[in-house]
Coordinates of C-alpha atoms in Angstrom, one line a residue:
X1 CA 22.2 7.2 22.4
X2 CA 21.0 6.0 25.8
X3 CA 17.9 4.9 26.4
X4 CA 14.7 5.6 24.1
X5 CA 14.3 8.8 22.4
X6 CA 11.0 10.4 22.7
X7 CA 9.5 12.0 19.4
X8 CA 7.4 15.3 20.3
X9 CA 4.6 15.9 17.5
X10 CA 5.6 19.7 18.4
X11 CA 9.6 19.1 17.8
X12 CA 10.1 20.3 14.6
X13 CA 13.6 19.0 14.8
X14 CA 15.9 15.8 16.2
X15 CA 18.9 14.5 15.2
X16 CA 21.0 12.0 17.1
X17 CA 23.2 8.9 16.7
X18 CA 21.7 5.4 17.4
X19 CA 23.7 1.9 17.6
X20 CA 26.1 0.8 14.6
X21 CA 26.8 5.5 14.1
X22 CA 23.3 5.4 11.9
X23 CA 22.0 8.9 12.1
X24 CA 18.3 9.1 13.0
X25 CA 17.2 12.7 11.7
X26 CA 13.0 14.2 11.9
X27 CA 12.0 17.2 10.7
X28 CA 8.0 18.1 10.9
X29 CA 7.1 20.6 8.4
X30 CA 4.8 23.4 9.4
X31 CA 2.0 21.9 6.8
X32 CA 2.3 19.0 9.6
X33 CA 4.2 16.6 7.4
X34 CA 6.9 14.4 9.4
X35 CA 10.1 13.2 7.9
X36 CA 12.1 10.3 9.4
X37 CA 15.4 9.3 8.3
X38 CA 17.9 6.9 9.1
X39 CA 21.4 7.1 7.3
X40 CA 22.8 3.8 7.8
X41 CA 27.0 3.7 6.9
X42 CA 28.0 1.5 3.6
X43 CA 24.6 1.3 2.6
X44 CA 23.7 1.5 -1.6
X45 CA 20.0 0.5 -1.2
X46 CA 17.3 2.7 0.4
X47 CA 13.7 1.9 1.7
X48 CA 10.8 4.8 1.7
X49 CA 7.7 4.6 3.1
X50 CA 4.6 6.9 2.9
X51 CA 2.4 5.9 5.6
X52 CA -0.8 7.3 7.2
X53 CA -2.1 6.2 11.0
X54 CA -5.4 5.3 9.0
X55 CA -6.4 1.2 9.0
X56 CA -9.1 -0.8 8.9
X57 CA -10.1 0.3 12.8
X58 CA -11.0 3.4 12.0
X59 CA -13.8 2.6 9.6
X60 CA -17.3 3.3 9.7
X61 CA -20.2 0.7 9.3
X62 CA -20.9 1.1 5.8
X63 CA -17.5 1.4 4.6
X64 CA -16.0 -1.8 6.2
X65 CA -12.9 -2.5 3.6
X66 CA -12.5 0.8 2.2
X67 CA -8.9 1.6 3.0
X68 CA -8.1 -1.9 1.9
X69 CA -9.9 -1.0 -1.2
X70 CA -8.0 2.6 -1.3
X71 CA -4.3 0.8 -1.1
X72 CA -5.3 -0.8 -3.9
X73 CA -6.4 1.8 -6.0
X74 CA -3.3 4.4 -5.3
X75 CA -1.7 1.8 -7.4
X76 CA -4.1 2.7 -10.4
X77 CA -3.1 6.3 -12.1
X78 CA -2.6 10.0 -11.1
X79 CA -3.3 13.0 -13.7
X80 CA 0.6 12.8 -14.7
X81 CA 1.0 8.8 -14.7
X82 CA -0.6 5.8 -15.4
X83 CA -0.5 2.5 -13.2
X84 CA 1.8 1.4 -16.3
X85 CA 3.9 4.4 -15.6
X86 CA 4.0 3.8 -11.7
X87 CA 5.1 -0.2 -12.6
X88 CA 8.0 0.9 -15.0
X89 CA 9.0 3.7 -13.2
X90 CA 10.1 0.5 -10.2
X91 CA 10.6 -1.9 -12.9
X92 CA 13.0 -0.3 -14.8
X93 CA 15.4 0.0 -12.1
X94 CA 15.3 -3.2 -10.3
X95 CA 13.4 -2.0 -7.4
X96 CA 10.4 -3.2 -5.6
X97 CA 7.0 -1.2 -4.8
X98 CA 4.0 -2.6 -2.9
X99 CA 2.0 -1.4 0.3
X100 CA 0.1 -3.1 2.7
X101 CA -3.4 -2.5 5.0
X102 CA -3.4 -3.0 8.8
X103 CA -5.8 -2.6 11.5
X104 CA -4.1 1.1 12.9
X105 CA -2.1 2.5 9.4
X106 CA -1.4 2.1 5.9
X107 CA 2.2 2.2 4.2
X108 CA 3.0 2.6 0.4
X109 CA 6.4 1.6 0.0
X110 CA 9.8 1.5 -2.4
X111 CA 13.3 0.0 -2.3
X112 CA 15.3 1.2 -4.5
X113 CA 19.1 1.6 -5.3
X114 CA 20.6 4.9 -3.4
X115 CA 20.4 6.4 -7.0
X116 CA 17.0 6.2 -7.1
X117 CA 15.6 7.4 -4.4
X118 CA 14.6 10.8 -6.0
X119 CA 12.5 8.7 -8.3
X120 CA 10.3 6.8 -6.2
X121 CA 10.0 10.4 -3.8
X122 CA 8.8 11.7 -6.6
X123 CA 6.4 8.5 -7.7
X124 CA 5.1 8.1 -4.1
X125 CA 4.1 11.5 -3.6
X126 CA 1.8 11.6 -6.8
X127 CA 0.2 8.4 -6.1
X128 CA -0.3 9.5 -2.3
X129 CA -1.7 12.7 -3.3
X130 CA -3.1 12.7 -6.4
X131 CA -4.6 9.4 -7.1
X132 CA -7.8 9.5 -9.1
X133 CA -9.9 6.7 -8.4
X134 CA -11.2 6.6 -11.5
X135 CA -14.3 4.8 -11.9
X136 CA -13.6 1.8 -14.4
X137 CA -10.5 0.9 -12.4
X138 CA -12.4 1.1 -9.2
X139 CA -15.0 -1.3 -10.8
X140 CA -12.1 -3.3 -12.0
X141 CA -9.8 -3.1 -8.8
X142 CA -13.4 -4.6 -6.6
X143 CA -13.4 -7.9 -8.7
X144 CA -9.9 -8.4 -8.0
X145 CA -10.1 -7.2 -3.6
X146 CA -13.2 -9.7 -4.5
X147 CA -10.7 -12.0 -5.0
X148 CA -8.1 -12.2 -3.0
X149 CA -10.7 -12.2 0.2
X150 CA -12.1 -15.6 -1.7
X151 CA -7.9 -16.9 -1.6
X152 CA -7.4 -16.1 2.0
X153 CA -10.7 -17.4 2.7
X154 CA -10.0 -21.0 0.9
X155 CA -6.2 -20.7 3.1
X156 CA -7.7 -22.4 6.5
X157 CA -4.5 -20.6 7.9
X158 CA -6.0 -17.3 7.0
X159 CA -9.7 -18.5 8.0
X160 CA -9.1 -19.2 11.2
X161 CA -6.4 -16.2 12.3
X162 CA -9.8 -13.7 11.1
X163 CA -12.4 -15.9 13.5
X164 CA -9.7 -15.8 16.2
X165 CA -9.6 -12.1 16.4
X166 CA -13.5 -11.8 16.0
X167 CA -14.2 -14.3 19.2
X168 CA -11.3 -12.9 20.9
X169 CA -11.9 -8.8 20.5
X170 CA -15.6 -9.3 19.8
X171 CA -17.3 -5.7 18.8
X172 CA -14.1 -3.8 19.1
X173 CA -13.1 -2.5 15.5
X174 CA -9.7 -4.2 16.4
X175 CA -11.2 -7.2 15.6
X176 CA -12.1 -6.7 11.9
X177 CA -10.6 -8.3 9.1
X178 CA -9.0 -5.5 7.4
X179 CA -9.7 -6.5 4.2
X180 CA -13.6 -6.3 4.9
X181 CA -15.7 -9.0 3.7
X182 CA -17.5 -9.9 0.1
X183 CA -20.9 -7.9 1.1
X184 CA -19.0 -4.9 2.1
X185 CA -16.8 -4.4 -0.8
X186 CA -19.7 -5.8 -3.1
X187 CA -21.6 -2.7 -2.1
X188 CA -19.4 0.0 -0.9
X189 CA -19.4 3.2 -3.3
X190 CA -16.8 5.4 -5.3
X191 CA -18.1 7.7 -3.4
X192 CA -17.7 6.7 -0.2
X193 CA -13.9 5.3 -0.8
X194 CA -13.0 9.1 -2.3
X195 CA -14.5 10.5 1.0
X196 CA -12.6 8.1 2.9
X197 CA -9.2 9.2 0.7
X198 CA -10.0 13.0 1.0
X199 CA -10.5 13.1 4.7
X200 CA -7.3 10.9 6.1
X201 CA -4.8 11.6 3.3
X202 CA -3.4 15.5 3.9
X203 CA -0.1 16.5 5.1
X204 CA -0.7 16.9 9.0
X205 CA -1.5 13.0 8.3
X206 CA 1.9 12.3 6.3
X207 CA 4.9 10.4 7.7
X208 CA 7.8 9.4 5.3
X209 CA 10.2 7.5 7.0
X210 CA 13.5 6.5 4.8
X211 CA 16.3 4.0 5.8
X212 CA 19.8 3.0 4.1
X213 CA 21.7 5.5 2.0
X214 CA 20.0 8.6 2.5
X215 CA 20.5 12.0 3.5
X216 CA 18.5 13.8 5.4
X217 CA 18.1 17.7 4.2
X218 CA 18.8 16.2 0.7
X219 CA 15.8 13.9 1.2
X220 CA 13.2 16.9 2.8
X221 CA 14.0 19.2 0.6
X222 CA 12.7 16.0 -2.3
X223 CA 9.7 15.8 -0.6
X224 CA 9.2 19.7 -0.3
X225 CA 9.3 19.8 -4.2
X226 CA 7.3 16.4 -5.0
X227 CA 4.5 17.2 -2.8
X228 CA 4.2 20.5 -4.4
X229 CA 4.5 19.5 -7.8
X230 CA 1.8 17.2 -6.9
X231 CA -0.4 20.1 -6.0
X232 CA -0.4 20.2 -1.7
X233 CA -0.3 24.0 -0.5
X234 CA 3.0 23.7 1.9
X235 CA 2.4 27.2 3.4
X236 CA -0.7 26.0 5.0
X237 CA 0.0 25.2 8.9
X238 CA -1.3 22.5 10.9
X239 CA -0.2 20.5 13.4
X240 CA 0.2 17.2 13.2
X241 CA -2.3 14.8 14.2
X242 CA -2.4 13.6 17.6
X243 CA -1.4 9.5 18.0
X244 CA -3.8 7.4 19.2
X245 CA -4.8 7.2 22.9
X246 CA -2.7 4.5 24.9
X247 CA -5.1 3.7 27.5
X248 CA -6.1 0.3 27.4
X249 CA -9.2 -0.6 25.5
X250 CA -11.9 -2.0 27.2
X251 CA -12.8 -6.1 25.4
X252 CA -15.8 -8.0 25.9
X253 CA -14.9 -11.6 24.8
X254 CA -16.7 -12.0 21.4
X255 CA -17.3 -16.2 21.5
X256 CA -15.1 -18.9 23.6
X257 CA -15.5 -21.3 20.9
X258 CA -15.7 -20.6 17.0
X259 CA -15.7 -23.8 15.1
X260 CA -15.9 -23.6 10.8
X261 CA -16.5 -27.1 9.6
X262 CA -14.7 -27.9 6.1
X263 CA -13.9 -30.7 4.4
X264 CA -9.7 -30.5 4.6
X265 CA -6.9 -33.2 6.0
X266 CA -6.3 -31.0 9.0
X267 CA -7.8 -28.8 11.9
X268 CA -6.4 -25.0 11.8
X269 CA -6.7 -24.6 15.9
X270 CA -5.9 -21.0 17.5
X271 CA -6.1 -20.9 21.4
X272 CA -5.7 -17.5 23.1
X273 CA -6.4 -14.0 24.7
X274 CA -6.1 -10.6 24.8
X275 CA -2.5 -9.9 25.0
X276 CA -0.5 -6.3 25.9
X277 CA -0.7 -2.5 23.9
X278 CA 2.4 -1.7 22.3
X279 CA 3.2 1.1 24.6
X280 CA 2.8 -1.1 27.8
X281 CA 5.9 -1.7 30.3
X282 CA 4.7 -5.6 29.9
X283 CA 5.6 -5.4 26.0
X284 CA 9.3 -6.5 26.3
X285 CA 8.0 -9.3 29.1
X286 CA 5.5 -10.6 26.2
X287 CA 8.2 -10.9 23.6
X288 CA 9.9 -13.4 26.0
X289 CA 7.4 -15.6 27.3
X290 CA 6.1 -16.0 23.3
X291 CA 9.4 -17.2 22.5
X292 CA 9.8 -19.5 25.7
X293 CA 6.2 -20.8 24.7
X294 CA 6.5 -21.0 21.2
X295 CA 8.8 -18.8 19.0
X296 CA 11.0 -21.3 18.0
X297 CA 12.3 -24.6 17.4
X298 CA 13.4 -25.3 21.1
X299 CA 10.0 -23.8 22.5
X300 CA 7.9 -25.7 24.8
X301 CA 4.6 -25.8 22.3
X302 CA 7.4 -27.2 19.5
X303 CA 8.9 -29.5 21.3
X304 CA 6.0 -31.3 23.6
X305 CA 3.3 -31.0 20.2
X306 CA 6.0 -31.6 17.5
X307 CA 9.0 -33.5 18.8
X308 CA 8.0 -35.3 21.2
X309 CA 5.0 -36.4 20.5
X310 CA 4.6 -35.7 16.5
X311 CA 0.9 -34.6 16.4
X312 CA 1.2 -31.5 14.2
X313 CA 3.8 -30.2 11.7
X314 CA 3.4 -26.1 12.4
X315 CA 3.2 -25.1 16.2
X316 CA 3.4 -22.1 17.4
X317 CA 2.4 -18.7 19.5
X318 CA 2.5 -14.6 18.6
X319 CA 1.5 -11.7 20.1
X320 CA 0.3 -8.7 17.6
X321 CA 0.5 -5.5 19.9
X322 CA -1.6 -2.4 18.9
X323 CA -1.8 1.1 20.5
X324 CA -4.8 0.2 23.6
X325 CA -4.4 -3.3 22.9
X326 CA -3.0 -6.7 22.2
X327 CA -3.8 -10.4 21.2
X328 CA -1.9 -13.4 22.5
X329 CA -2.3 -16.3 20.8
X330 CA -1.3 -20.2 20.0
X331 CA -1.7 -21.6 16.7
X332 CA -1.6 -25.4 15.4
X333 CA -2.7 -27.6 12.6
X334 CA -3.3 -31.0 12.6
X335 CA -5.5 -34.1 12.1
X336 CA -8.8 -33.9 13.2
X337 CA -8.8 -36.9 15.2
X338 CA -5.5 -35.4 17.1
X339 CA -7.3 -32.0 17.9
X340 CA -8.8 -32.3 21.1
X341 CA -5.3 -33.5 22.2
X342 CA -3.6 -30.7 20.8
X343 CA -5.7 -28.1 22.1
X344 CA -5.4 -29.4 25.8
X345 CA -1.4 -29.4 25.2
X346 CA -1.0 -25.8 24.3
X347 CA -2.9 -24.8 26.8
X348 CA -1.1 -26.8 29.9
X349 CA 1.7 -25.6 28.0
X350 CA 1.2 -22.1 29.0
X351 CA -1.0 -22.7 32.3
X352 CA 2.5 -25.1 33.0
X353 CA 4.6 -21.7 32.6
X354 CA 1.9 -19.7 34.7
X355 CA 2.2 -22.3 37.9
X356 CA 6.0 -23.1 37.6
X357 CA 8.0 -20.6 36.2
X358 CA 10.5 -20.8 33.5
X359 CA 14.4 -22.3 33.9
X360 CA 16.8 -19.9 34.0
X361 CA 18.1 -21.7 30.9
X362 CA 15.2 -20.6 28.8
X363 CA 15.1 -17.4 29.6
X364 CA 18.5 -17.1 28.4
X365 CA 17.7 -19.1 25.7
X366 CA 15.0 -16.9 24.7
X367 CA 16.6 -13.4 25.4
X368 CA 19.7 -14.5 23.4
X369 CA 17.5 -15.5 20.2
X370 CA 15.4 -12.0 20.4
X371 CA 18.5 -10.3 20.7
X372 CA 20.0 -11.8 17.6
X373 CA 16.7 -11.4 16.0
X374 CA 16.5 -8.3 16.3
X375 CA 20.8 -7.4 15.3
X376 CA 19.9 -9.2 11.9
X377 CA 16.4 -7.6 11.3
X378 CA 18.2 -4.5 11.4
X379 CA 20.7 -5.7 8.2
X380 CA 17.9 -4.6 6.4
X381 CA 16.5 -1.0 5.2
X382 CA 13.2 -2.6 5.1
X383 CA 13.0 -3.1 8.8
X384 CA 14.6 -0.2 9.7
X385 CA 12.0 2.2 7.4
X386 CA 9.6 0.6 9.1
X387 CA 10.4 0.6 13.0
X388 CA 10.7 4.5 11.7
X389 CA 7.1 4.7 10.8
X390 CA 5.4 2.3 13.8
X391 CA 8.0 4.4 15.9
X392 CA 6.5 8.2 15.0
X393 CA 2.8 6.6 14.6
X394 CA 2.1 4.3 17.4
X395 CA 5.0 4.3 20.4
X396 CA 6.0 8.5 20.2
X397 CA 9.6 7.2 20.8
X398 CA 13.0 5.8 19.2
X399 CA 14.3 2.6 20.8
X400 CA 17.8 1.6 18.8
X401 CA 19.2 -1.7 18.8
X402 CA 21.2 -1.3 22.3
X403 CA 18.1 0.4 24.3
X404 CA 16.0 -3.1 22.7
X405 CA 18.9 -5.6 24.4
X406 CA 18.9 -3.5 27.8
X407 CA 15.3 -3.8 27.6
X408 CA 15.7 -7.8 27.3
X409 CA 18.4 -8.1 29.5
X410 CA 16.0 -6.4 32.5
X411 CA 13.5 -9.3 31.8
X412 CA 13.4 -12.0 34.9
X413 CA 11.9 -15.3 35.2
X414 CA 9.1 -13.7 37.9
X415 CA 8.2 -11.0 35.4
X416 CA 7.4 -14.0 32.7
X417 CA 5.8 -16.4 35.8
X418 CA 3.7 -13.6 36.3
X419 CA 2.5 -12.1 33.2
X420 CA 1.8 -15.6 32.2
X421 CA -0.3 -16.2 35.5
X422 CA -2.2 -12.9 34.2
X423 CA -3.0 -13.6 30.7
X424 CA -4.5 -17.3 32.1
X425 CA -6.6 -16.0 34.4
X426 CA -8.4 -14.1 31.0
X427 CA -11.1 -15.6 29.4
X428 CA -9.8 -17.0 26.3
X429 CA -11.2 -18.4 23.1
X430 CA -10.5 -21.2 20.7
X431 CA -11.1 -20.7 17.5
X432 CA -11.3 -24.2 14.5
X433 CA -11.6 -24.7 11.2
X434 CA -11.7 -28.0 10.0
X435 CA -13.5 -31.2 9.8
X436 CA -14.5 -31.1 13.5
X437 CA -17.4 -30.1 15.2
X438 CA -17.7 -27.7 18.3
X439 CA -18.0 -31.2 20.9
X440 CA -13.9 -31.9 19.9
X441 CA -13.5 -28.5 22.3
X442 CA -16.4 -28.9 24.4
X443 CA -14.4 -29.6 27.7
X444 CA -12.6 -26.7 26.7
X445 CA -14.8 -24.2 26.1
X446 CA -17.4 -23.0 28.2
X447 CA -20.0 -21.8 26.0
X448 CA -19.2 -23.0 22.8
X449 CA -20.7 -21.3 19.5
X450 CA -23.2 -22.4 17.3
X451 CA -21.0 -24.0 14.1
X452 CA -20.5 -21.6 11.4

């Protein structure tokens, strides 16, 4: 193929070859259900994911958490199987079976041996469509979400990523922890998680995307049968629900400085910004700058923090992209007494990048480790199910493996000067956790929060 492939919602068919002779086929079923495959030559496992463009954005007020809470419960028992049955039915051939929340979808997903693929088609559907929320489990199922907010809440990695995005996006649902909090899911209702399940879980809502050994009319005419079995009316037409809107969200900074105080051996630091949508021409420029700044073990934060100076043992920068907007962000941990320092070193980092550029030598540094990157994500079904699914739900178009290199290989050193002079001139926020106060930032920050 040349160049991306664009994915109509009204296309009811595609088929075409992308890089390495994988056949990419879609079919959208007049019920509104889209079906993504990608065959990939000498492949024996396969990947399958059910996903819906519902996540933890898309929430109302009194339901903050809920289709955390739902993921969990899909996993609980359908008329036909119990969650014992689901567990064997992966279990007993080797495979693995888990799903996972994020801000713009949910994904239930399966690996399995090519063999088996029927099987977890077949397993998948029920729990997708027919899940039953019953309420002992759901009573059960909220102790345990109880819990794991209380683990990633104790990991001062975890703490400080969820204050981040709050002082960075502020009152825009993007920055929500998706998991909700321990007054939310203390008090939210059966009732209100079933409405939540009922309303964003019907086939115009539906993408399966499946990667490895698969074939493609084999594989729709699998889900054609499951999700009938499992009691969906197939017959009914709708169209399939429209993707998100791509123009750029509109942020008001929600605090420049958001300190935690806790007694731990180091400070959990994130500096940063609003970054780039995933849709945005600037999206390929941000992948290269992160990794000049500090995607790996030659990057400037790694080698100025950790090398050659040795104030902190993990150092480094990201940039999550969703459909109207983005995050860019730098992330270290050290002592406390080192944290002023650190924080005033990752930002001349990148202020260093915005004045003078980048050597010609990095940027071929860095285009050459996202380009290799991205060849070996790509030896796994896992990552090619999902750039299926992020591919039909968020971007509306196919970009293969060559189409990703020419992309990197258009990227100059003025394009990352200059997105780099862009994102400094943002307000930005610096977020703490640790046994530091909000005076170690103070020169930092303009208007510093009250400790939490």
């Amino acid at each position: 193929m040349t160049g991306a492939v664009e994915l109509p919602l009204g296309l009811a068919d595609l088929r075409f070859t992308a890089s390495g002779d994988s056949l990419v086929s879609r079919t959208v079923l007049p019920s509104g259900v889209r079906v993504l495959s990608e065959q990939v030559p000498g492949a024996r496992s396969v990947t399958v994911g059910f996903w819906v463009a519902v996540g933890s954005r898309d929430e109302q007020p009194e339901t903050y958490g809920s289709t955390h809470f739902l993921e969990h419960l899909l996993f609980k028992g359908t008329p036909t199987r119990s969650a014992l049955d689901i567990a064997v039915s992966f279990d007993a051939v080797g495979g693995e079976h888990n799903a996972l929340t994020a801000k713009e979808y949910t994904c239930y997903y399966a690996k399995v041996q090519d063999r088996d693929l029927p099987m977890a088609v077949d397993v998948l559907a029920d729990m997708f469509t027919s899940s039953l929320l019953d309420p002992q489990e759901f009573e059960n199922e909220r102790g345990v979400i109880l819990e794991e907010l209380a683990m990633a809440d104790d990991d001062p990695g975890d703490a400080v990523s969820e204050r981040f995005f709050e002082a960075v996006l502020g009152a825009h649902p993007l920055g929500r922890p998706i998991g909700g909090n321990a007054d939310t899911i203390g008090a939210v209702s059966r009732d209100a998680v079933w409405s939540h399940y009922r309303a964003n879980y019907r086939p115009q809502d539906l993408v399966i995307t499946v990667a490895g050994a698969v074939e493609h009319d084999d594989l729709v005419a699998r889900v054609q049968r499951a999700l009938t079995i499992a009691g969906w009316d197939l017959s009914l037409e709708a169209a399939p629900v429209e993707r998100r809107a791509p123009e750029l969200a509109s942020i008001e900074q929600g605090a420049p400085l958001v300190v935690t105080q806790r007694p731990i051996e180091q400070t959990n630091i994130i500096i940063g910004t609003t970054g780039v949508a995933a849709a945005s021409d600037d999206r390929t420029v941000l992948t290269v700058l992160n990794s000049i700044l500090g995607g790996g073990m030659s990057s400037r934060l790694f080698q100025e923090i950790r090398e050659r100076r040795g104030l902190a043992y993990s150092v480094y920068s990201f940039s999550p992209s969703y459909s109207d907007q983005g995050v860019f962000g730098m992330y270290a941990g050290c002592s406390p007494a080192k944290a002023a320092t650190v924080a005033e070193l990752m930002l001349s980092e990148l202020r260093g990048i915005a004045s003078g550029g980048v050597t010609e030598e990095e940027l071929s540094r860095a285009v050459g480790q996202l380009s290799g990157a991205s060849a070996l994500a790509l030896e796994d079904s896992d990552t090619r199910m999902s750039r299926l699914g992020r591919s039909e739900l968020t971007l509306g178009e196919f970009a293969d493996l060559d189409e990703v290199l020419r992309r990197l290989s258009l990227v100059s050193r003025d394009d990352v000067q200059e997105l780099a002079e862009d994102i400094v001139s943002r307000p930005y926020s610096i977020a703490a956790v640790g046994a530091v106060d909000e005076a170690v930032f103070a020169g930092l920050a303009e208007s510093p929060a009250p400790v939490q």
